[in-house]
Coordinates of C-alpha atoms (C1' of nucleotides) in Angstrom, one line a residue:
Chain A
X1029 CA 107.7 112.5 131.4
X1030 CA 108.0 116.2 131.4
X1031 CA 111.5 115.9 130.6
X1032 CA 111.3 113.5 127.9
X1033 CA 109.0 115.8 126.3
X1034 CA 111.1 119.1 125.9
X1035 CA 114.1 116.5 124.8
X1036 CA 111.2 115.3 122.0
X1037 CA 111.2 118.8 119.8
X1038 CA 115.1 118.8 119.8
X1039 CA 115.3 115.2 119.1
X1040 CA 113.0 115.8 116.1
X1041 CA 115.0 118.9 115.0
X1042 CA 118.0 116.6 115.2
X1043 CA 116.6 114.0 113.0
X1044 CA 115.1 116.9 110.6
X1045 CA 111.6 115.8 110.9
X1046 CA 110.4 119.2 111.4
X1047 CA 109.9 121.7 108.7
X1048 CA 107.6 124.4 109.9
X1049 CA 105.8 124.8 113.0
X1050 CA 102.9 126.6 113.7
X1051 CA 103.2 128.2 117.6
X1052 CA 106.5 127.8 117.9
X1053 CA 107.1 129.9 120.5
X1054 CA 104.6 128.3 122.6
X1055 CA 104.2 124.6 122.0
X1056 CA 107.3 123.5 124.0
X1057 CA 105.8 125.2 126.3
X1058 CA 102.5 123.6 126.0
X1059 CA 104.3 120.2 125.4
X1060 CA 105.6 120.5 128.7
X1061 CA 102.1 121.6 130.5
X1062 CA 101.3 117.5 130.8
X1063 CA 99.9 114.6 128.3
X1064 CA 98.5 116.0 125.3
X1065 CA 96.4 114.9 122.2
X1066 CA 97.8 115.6 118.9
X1067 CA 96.5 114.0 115.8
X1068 CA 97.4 113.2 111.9
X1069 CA 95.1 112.9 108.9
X1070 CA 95.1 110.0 106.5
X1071 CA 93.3 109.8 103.8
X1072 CA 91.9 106.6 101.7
X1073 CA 93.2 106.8 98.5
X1074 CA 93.9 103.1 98.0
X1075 CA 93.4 99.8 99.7
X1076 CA 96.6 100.6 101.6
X1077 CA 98.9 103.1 102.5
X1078 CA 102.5 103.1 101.1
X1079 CA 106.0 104.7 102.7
X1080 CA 105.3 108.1 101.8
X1081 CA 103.0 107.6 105.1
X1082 CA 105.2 105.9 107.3
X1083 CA 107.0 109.5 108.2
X1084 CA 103.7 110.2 109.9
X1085 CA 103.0 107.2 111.3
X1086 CA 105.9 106.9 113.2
X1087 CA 105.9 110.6 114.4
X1088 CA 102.4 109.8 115.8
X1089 CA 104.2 107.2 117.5
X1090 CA 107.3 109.5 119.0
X1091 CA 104.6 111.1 120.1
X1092 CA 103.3 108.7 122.2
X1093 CA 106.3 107.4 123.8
X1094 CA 107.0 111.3 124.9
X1095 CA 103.9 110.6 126.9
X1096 CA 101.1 112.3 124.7
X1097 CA 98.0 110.8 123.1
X1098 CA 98.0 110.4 119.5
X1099 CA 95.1 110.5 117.5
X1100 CA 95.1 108.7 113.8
X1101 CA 92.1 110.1 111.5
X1102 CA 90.9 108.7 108.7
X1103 CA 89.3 110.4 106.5
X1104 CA 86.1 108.8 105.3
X1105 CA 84.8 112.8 104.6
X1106 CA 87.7 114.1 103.2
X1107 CA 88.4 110.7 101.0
X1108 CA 85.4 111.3 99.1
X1109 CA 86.7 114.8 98.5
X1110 CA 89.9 114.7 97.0
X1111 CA 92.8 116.9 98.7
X1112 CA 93.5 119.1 95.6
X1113 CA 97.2 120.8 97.9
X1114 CA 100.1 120.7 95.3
X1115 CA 98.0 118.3 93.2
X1116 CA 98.5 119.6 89.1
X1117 CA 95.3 118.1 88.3
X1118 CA 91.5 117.6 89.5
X1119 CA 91.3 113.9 90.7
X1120 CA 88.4 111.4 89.8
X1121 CA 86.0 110.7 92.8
X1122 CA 85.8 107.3 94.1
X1123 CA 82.6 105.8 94.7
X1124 CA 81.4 105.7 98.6
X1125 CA 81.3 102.4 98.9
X1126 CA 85.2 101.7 97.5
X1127 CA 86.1 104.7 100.0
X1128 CA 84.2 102.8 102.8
X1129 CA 86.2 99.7 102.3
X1130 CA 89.7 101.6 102.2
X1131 CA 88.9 103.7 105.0
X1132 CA 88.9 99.9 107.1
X1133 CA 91.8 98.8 105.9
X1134 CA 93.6 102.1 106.7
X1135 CA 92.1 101.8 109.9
X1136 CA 93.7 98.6 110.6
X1137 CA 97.0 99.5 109.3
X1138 CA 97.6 102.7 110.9
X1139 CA 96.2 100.8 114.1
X1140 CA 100.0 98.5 114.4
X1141 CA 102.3 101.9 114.9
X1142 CA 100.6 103.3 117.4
X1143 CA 100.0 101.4 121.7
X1144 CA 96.0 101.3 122.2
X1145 CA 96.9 100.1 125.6
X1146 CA 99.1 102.9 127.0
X1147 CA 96.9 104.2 130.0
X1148 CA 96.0 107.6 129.2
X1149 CA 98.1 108.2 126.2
X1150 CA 96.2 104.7 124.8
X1151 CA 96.0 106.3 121.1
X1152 CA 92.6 106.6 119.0
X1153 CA 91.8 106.0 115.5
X1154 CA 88.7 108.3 114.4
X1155 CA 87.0 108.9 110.9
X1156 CA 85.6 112.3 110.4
X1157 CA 82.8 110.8 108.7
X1158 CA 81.5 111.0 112.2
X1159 CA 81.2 114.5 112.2
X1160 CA 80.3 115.3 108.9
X1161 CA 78.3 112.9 107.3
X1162 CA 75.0 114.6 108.9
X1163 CA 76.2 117.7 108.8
X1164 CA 73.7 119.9 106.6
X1165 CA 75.0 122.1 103.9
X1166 CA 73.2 125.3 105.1
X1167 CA 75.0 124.8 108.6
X1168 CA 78.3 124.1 107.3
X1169 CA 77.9 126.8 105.2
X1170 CA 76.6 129.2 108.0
X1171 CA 78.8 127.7 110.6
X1172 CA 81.6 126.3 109.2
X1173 CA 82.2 128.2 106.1
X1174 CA 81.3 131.6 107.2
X1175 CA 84.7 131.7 109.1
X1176 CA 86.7 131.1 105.6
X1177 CA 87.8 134.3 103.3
X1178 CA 88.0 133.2 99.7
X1179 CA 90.9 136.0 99.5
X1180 CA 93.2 133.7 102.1
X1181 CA 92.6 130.5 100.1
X1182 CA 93.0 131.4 97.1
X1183 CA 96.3 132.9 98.7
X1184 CA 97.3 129.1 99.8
X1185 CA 100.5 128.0 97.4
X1186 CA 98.8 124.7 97.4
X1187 CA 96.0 125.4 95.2
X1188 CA 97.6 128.2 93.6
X1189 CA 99.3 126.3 90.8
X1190 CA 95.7 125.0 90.1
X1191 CA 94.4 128.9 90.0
X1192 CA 96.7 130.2 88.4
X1193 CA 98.4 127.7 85.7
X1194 CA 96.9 127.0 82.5
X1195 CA 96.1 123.8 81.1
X1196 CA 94.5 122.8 84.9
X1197 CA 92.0 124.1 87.0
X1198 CA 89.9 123.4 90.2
X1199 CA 86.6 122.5 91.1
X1200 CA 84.8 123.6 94.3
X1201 CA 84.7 120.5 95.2
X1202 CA 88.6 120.2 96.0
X1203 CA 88.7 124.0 96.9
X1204 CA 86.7 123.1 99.8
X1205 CA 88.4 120.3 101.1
X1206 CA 90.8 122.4 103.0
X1207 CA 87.8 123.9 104.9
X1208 CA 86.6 119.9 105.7
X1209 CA 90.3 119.5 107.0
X1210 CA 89.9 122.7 109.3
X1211 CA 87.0 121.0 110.5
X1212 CA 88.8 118.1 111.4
X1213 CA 90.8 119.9 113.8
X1214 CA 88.1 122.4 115.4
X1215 CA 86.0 118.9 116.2
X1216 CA 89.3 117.0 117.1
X1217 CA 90.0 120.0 119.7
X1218 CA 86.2 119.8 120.8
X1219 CA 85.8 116.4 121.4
X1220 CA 89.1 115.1 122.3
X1221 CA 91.2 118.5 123.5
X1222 CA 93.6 117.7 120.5
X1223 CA 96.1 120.4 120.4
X1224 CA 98.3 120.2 117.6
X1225 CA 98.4 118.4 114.0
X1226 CA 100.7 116.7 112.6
X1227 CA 101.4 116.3 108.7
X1228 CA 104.0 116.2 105.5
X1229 CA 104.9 119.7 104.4
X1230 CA 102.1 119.6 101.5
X1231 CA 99.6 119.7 104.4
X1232 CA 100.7 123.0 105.9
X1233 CA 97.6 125.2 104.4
X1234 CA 95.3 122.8 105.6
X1235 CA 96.7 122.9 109.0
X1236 CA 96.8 126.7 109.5
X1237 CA 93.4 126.6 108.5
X1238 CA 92.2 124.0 110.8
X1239 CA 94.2 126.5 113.7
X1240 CA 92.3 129.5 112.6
X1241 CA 88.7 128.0 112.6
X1242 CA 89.5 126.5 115.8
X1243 CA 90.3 129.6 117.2
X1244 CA 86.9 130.9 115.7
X1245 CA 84.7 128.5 116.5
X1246 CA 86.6 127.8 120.1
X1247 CA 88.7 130.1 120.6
X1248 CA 91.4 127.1 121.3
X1249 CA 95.0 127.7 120.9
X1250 CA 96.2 124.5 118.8
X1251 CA 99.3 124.1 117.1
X1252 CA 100.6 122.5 113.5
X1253 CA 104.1 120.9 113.0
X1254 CA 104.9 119.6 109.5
X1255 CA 107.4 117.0 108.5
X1256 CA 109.4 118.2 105.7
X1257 CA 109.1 116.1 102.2
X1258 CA 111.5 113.1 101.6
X1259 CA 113.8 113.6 99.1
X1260 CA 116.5 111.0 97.7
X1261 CA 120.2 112.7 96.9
X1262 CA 119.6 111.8 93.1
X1263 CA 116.7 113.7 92.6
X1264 CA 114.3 110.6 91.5
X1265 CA 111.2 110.8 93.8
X1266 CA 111.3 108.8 96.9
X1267 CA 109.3 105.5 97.7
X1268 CA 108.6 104.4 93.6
X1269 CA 111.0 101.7 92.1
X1270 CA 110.5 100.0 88.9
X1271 CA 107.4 98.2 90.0
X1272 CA 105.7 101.1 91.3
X1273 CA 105.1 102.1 94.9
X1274 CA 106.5 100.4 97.9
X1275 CA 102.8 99.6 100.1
X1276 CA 102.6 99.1 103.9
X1277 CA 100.4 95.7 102.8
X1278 CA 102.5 92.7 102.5
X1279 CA 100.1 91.3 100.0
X1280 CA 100.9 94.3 97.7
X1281 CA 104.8 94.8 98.1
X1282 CA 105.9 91.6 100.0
X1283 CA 108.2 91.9 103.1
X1284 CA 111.3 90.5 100.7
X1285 CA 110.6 93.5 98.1
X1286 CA 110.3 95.8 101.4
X1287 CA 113.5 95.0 102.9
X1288 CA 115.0 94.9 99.5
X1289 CA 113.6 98.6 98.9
X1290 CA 115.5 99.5 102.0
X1291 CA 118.6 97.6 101.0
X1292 CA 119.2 99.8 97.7
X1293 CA 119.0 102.9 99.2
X1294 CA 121.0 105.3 98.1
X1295 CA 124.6 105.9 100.8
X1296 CA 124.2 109.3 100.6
X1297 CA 120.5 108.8 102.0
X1298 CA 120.7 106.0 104.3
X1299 CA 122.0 107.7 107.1
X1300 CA 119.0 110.8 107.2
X1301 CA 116.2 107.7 106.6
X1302 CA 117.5 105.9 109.5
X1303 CA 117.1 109.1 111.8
X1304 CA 113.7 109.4 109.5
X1305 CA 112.6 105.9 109.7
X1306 CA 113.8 104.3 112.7
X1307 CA 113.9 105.0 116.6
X1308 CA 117.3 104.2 116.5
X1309 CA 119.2 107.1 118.3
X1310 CA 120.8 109.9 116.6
X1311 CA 123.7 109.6 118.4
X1312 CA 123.8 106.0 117.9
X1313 CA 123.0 106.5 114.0
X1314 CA 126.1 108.9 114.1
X1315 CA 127.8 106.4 115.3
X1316 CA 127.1 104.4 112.4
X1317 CA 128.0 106.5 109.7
X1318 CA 131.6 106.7 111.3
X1319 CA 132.0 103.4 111.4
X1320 CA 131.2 103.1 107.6
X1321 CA 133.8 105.8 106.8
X1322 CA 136.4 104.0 108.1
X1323 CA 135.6 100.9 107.0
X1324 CA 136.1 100.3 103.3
X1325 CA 133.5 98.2 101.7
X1326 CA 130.3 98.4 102.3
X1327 CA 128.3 100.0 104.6
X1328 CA 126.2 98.3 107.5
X1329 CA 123.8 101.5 106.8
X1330 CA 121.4 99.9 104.5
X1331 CA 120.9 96.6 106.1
X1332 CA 120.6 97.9 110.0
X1333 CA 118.1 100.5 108.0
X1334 CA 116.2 97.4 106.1
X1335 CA 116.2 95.5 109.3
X1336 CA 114.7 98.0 111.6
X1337 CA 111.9 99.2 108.6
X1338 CA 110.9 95.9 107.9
X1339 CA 110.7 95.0 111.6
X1340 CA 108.6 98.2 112.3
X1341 CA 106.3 97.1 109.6
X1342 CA 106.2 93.7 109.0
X1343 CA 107.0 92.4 112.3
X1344 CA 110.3 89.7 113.0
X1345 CA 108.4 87.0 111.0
X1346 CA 108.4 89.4 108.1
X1347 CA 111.7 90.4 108.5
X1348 CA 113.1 87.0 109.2
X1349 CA 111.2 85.9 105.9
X1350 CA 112.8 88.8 104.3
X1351 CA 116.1 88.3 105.3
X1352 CA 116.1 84.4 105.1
X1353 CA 115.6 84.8 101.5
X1354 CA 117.6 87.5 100.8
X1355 CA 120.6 85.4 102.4
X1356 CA 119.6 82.9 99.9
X1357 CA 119.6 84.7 97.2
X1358 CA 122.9 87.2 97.2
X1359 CA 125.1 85.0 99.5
X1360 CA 126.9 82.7 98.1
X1361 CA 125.5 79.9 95.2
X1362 CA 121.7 80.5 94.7
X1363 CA 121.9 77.1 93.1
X1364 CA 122.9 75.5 95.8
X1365 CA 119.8 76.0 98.1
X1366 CA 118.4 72.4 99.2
X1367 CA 115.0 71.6 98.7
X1368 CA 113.3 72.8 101.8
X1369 CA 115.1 76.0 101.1
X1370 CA 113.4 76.0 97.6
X1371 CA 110.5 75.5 99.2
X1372 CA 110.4 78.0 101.8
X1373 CA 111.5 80.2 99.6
X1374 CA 107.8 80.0 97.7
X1375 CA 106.2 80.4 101.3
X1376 CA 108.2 83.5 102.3
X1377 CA 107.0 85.5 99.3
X1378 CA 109.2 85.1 96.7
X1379 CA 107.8 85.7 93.4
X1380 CA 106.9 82.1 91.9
X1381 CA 104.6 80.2 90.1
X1382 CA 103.5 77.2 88.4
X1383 CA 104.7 75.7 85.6
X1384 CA 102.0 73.6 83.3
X1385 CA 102.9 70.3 81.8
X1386 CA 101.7 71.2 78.9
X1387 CA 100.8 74.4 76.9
X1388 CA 104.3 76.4 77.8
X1389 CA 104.3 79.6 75.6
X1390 CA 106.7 79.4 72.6
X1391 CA 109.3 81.9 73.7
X1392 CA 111.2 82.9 77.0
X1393 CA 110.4 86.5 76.1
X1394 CA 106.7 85.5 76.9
X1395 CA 107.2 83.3 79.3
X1396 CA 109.3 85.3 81.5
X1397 CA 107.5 88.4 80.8
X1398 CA 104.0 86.8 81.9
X1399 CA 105.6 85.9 84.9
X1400 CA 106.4 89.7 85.7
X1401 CA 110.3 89.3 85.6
X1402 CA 110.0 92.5 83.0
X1403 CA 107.4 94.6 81.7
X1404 CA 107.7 93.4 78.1
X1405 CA 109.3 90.6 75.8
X1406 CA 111.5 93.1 74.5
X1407 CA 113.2 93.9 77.8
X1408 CA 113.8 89.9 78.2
X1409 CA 114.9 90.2 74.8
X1410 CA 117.5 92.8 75.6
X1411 CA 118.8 91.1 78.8
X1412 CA 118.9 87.6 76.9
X1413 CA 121.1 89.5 74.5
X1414 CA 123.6 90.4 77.2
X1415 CA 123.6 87.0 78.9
X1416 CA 121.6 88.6 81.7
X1417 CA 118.7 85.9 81.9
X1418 CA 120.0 82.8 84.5
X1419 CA 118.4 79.7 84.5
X1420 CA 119.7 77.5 87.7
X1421 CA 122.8 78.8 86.9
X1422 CA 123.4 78.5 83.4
X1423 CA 123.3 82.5 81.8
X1424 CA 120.8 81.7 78.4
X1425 CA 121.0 83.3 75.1
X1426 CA 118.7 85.0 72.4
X1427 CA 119.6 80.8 70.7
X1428 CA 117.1 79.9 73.5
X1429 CA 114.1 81.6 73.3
X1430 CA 112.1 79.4 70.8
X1431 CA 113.9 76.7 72.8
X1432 CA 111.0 76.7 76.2
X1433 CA 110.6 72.7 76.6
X1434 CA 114.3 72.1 76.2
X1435 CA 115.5 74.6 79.0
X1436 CA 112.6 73.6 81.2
X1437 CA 113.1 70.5 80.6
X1438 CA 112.5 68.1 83.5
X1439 CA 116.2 66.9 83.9
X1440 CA 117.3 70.3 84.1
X1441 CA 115.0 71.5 86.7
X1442 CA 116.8 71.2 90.8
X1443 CA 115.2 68.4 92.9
X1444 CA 113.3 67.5 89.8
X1445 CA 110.9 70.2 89.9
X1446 CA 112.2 73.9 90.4
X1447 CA 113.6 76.4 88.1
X1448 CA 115.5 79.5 89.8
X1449 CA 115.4 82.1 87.4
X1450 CA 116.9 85.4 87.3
X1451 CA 117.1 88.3 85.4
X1452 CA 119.9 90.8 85.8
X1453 CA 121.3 91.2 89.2
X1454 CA 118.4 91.4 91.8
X1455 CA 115.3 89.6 89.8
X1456 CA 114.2 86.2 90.1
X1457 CA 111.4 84.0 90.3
X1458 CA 111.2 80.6 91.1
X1459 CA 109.1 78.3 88.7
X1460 CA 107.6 74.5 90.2
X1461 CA 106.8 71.9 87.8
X1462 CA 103.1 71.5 89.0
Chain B
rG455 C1' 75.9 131.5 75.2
rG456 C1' 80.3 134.2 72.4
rA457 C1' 85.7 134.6 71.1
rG458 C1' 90.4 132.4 71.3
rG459 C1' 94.0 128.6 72.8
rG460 C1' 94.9 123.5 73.7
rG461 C1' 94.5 117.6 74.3
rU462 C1' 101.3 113.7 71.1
rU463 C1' 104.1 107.3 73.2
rC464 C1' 105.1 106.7 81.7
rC465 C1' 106.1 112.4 82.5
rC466 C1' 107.8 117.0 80.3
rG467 C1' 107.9 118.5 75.4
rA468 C1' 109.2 118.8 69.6
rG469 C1' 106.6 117.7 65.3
rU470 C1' 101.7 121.3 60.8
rG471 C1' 100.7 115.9 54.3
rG472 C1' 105.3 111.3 52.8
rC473 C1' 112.4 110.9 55.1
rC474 C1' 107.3 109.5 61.7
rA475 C1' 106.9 104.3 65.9
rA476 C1' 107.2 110.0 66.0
rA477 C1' 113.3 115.0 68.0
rG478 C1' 115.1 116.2 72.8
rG479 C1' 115.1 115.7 78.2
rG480 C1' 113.5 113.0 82.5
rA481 C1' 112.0 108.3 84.5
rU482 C1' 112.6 103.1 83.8
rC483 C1' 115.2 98.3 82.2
rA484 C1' 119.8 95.6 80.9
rG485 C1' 125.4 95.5 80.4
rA486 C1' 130.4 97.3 82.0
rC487 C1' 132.8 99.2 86.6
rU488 C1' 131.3 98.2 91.9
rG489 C1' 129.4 97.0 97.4
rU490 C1' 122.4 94.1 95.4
rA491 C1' 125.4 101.9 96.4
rA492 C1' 126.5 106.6 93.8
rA493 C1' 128.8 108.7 89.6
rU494 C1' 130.3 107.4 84.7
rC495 C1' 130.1 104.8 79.9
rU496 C1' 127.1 101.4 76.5
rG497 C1' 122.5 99.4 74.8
rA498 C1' 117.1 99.2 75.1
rC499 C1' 112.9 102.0 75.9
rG500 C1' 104.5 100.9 71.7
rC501 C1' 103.7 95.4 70.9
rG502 C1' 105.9 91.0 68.5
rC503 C1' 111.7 85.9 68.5
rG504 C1' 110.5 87.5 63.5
rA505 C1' 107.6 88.7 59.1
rG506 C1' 104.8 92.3 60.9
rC507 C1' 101.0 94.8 63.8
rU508 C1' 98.7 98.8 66.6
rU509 C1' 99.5 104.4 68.2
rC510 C1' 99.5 110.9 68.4
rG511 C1' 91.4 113.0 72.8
rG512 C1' 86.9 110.3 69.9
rU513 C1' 84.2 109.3 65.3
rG514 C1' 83.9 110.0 60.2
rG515 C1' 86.0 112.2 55.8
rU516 C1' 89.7 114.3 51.9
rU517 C1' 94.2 112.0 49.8
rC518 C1' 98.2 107.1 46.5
rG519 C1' 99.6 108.6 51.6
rA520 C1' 97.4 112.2 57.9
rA521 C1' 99.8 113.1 64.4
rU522 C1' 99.7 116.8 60.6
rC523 C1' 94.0 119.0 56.2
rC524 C1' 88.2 119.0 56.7
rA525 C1' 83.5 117.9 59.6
rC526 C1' 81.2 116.7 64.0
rC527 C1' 81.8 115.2 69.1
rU528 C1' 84.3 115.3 73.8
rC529 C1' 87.5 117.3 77.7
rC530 C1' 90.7 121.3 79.6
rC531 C1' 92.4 126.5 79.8
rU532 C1' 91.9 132.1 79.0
rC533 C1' 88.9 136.3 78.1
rC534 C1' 83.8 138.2 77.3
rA535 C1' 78.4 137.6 78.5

RNA sequence: GGAGGGGUUCCCGAGUGGCCAAAGGGAUCAGACUGUAAAUCUGACGCGCGAGCUUCGGUGGUUCGAAUCCACCUCCCUCCA
């Protein structure tokens, strides 16, 4: 155990998870001293978390199989607050009731990464509206914020954009959220002998401030590691597509969009999000890449990095689904798929829906835009135009878009009842006469 | 409370009475090339198949005509009190 641990910084220097850490000098050191707790921060800011989290999630999780205790907090408290760090502008305040309902489902989710039944390193999922909910304002402000100089935060480069740009600004509100954060960790060391805190690079001012009022309030050596910021080789921001953001929750981004997701990556990224992304080991991932290189073609990259994500998150009946209609899909003759396939196909969360008898709109453009294969009717216009619209295999025109009953007609559809459509190279949606 | 500056289509950002559905860039979508990749090239990019309809913080005016002018309201920023 001791071992693994000092092979756990350099395996996360290796995979570049580490950006800055605060003790450095000391926390392999301390590491090494036995099983420790170390803890992240999530905060509820939807129904679900999305990738951008899953960095995190899975270092609680390295964590833990080094032979430490990992601590997941959600923040009920700092929810309600609003972390203003390298935010451009002041964000609206959810009610406490939505934040109540988020902070469960975060709780649930964040639960599946981590082992609850691991002994001593058995992790814990906390909400530091425990500890601040009766907290009084004239003891936090005696107690708490007595330990904070204005002149350091307003030092902190992640509100400094908001106090120094025009055109934005910051409320005390948000300005104080980095003092709930520090909290967080004083209490976290208190009650639990949590030692060091975990977070993206955007966290880092939050972090050194929770180590400073710890040492205040406890005089408690802790640490902070941060995990640098995911970046794609293009440039584009990492973990949005042209449906938005890829979620954790299957019922917002499916399993099949998941995988997907991981299937397009970029080559030039794959490689760093599998050492990222996946426990897979370096060496092994190394391995990999040079197998690519020589190979012409394409690279297994993407798919072993789709495989092992998806598993991660969604579990092998997730990623079977995925895959199962994947292989449907881009291997071979989509048309050909039997009628159990078809069918399956609507089970394993592949965008369908129901077609009325009666009552169809009058053009494809709305039609297929209602069923969320584009945005607009002009886009289906635009790929109708270039023969990019594929109705069980038959590539339509703009000629066909007043022409809805004809090409759904019920002769036309496969097994007498289902319409493959697809738009472009990678959407489709299946229709079912009802 | 006072003075000044600002709020433009997803984002940044031009536009100061008609030539404006609104420059340019980014993002996004589609096509070609490919490997469901990148780069590159092409087209689209408020909504509508179309005629046309609805936009430039909000409301109401001036005008043949307003994102552009006027009044009031609202939100943000800077300085002063």
């Amino acid at each position: 155990m001791i071992n693994m641990t000092s092979a756990l910084l350099a395996e996360l220097q290796q995979r570049e998870l580490t950006f800055q850490i605060a003790g450095e000098d000391k926390l392999p050191e301390w590491l090494n001293g036995g099983s420790r707790s170390l803890y992240c921060g999530f905060d509820p800011t939807a129904d679900s978390l999305h990738i951008g989290s899953l960095v995190p999630l899975l270092m609680l999780r390295r964590f833990q199989l080094a032979g430490h205790r990992p601590i997941a907090l959600v923040g009920g408290a700092t929810g309600l607050i609003g972390d203003p760090s390298f935010k451009a502008q002041e964000r609206q305040l959810n009610t406490p009731e939505v934040v109540e309902s988020w902070v469960e489902k975060l709780r649930g989710q964040v639960s599946r990464f981590v082992d609850f039944d691991a002994g001593a390193q058995s992790a814990v999922v906390v909400n530091n509206l425990e500890w601040t909910r009766d907290l009084d304002v004239l003891t936090f402000l005696r107690d708490i914020g007595k330990h904070f100089s204005i002149n350091t935060m307003i030092q902190k480069e992640s509100v400094k954009q908001r106090i120094e740009r025009e055109g934005s600004g910051i409320s005390f509100t948000e300005f104080t959220y980095m003092i709930l954060q520090s909290y967080d960790f004083a209490e976290l060391y208190k009650r639990y002998d949590c030692g060091l805190q975990l977070g993206g690079s955007d966290q880092w001012g939050n972090i050194t401030g929770g180590i400073d009022l710890t040492r205040r309030m406890h005089g408690g050596q802790v640490y902070g590691l941060t995990m640098p910021l995911i970046t794609k080789s293009d440039g584009s921001k990492f973990g949005k597509t042209e449906s938005g953001t890829i979620w954790l929750d299957a019922a917002r981004t499916s399993p099949y969009s998941f995988y997907q997701f991981w299937l397009s990556v970029a080559d030039s990224d794959a490689y760093r999000f599998l050492r990222y992304f996946t426990f897979l080991e370096v060496a092994d991932i190394a391995e990999i890449e040079r197998a690519d290189a020589e190979r012409s073609g394409r690279p297994e990259a993407q798919r072993i990095l789709a495989e092992e994500v998806t598993r991660l998150v969604h579990g092998d009946a997730g990623l079977a689904a995925a895959k199962r209609i994947t292989e449907s899909l881009f291997s071979g003759e989509p048309e050909g798929l039997s009628e159990p396939d078809l069918e399956q196909l609507m089970l394993d969360g592949l965008p369908s829906s129901l077609l009325p008898d009666r009552g169809l709109p009058e053009t494809l453009t709305q039609l297929l835009a209602d069923a969320g294969l584009a945005a607009s009717g002009k886009q289906i216009k635009d790929a109708l135009q270039r023969d990019a619209v594929i109705i069980n295999g038959s590539a339509l025109g703009m000629a066909d878009n007043g022409a809805v009953s004809a090409v759904f007609a019920a002769d036309k559809a496969l097994y007498g009842r289902f319409y493959l459509v697809r738009l472009g190279k990678k959407k489709y949606h299946l229709f079912a006469r009802s």
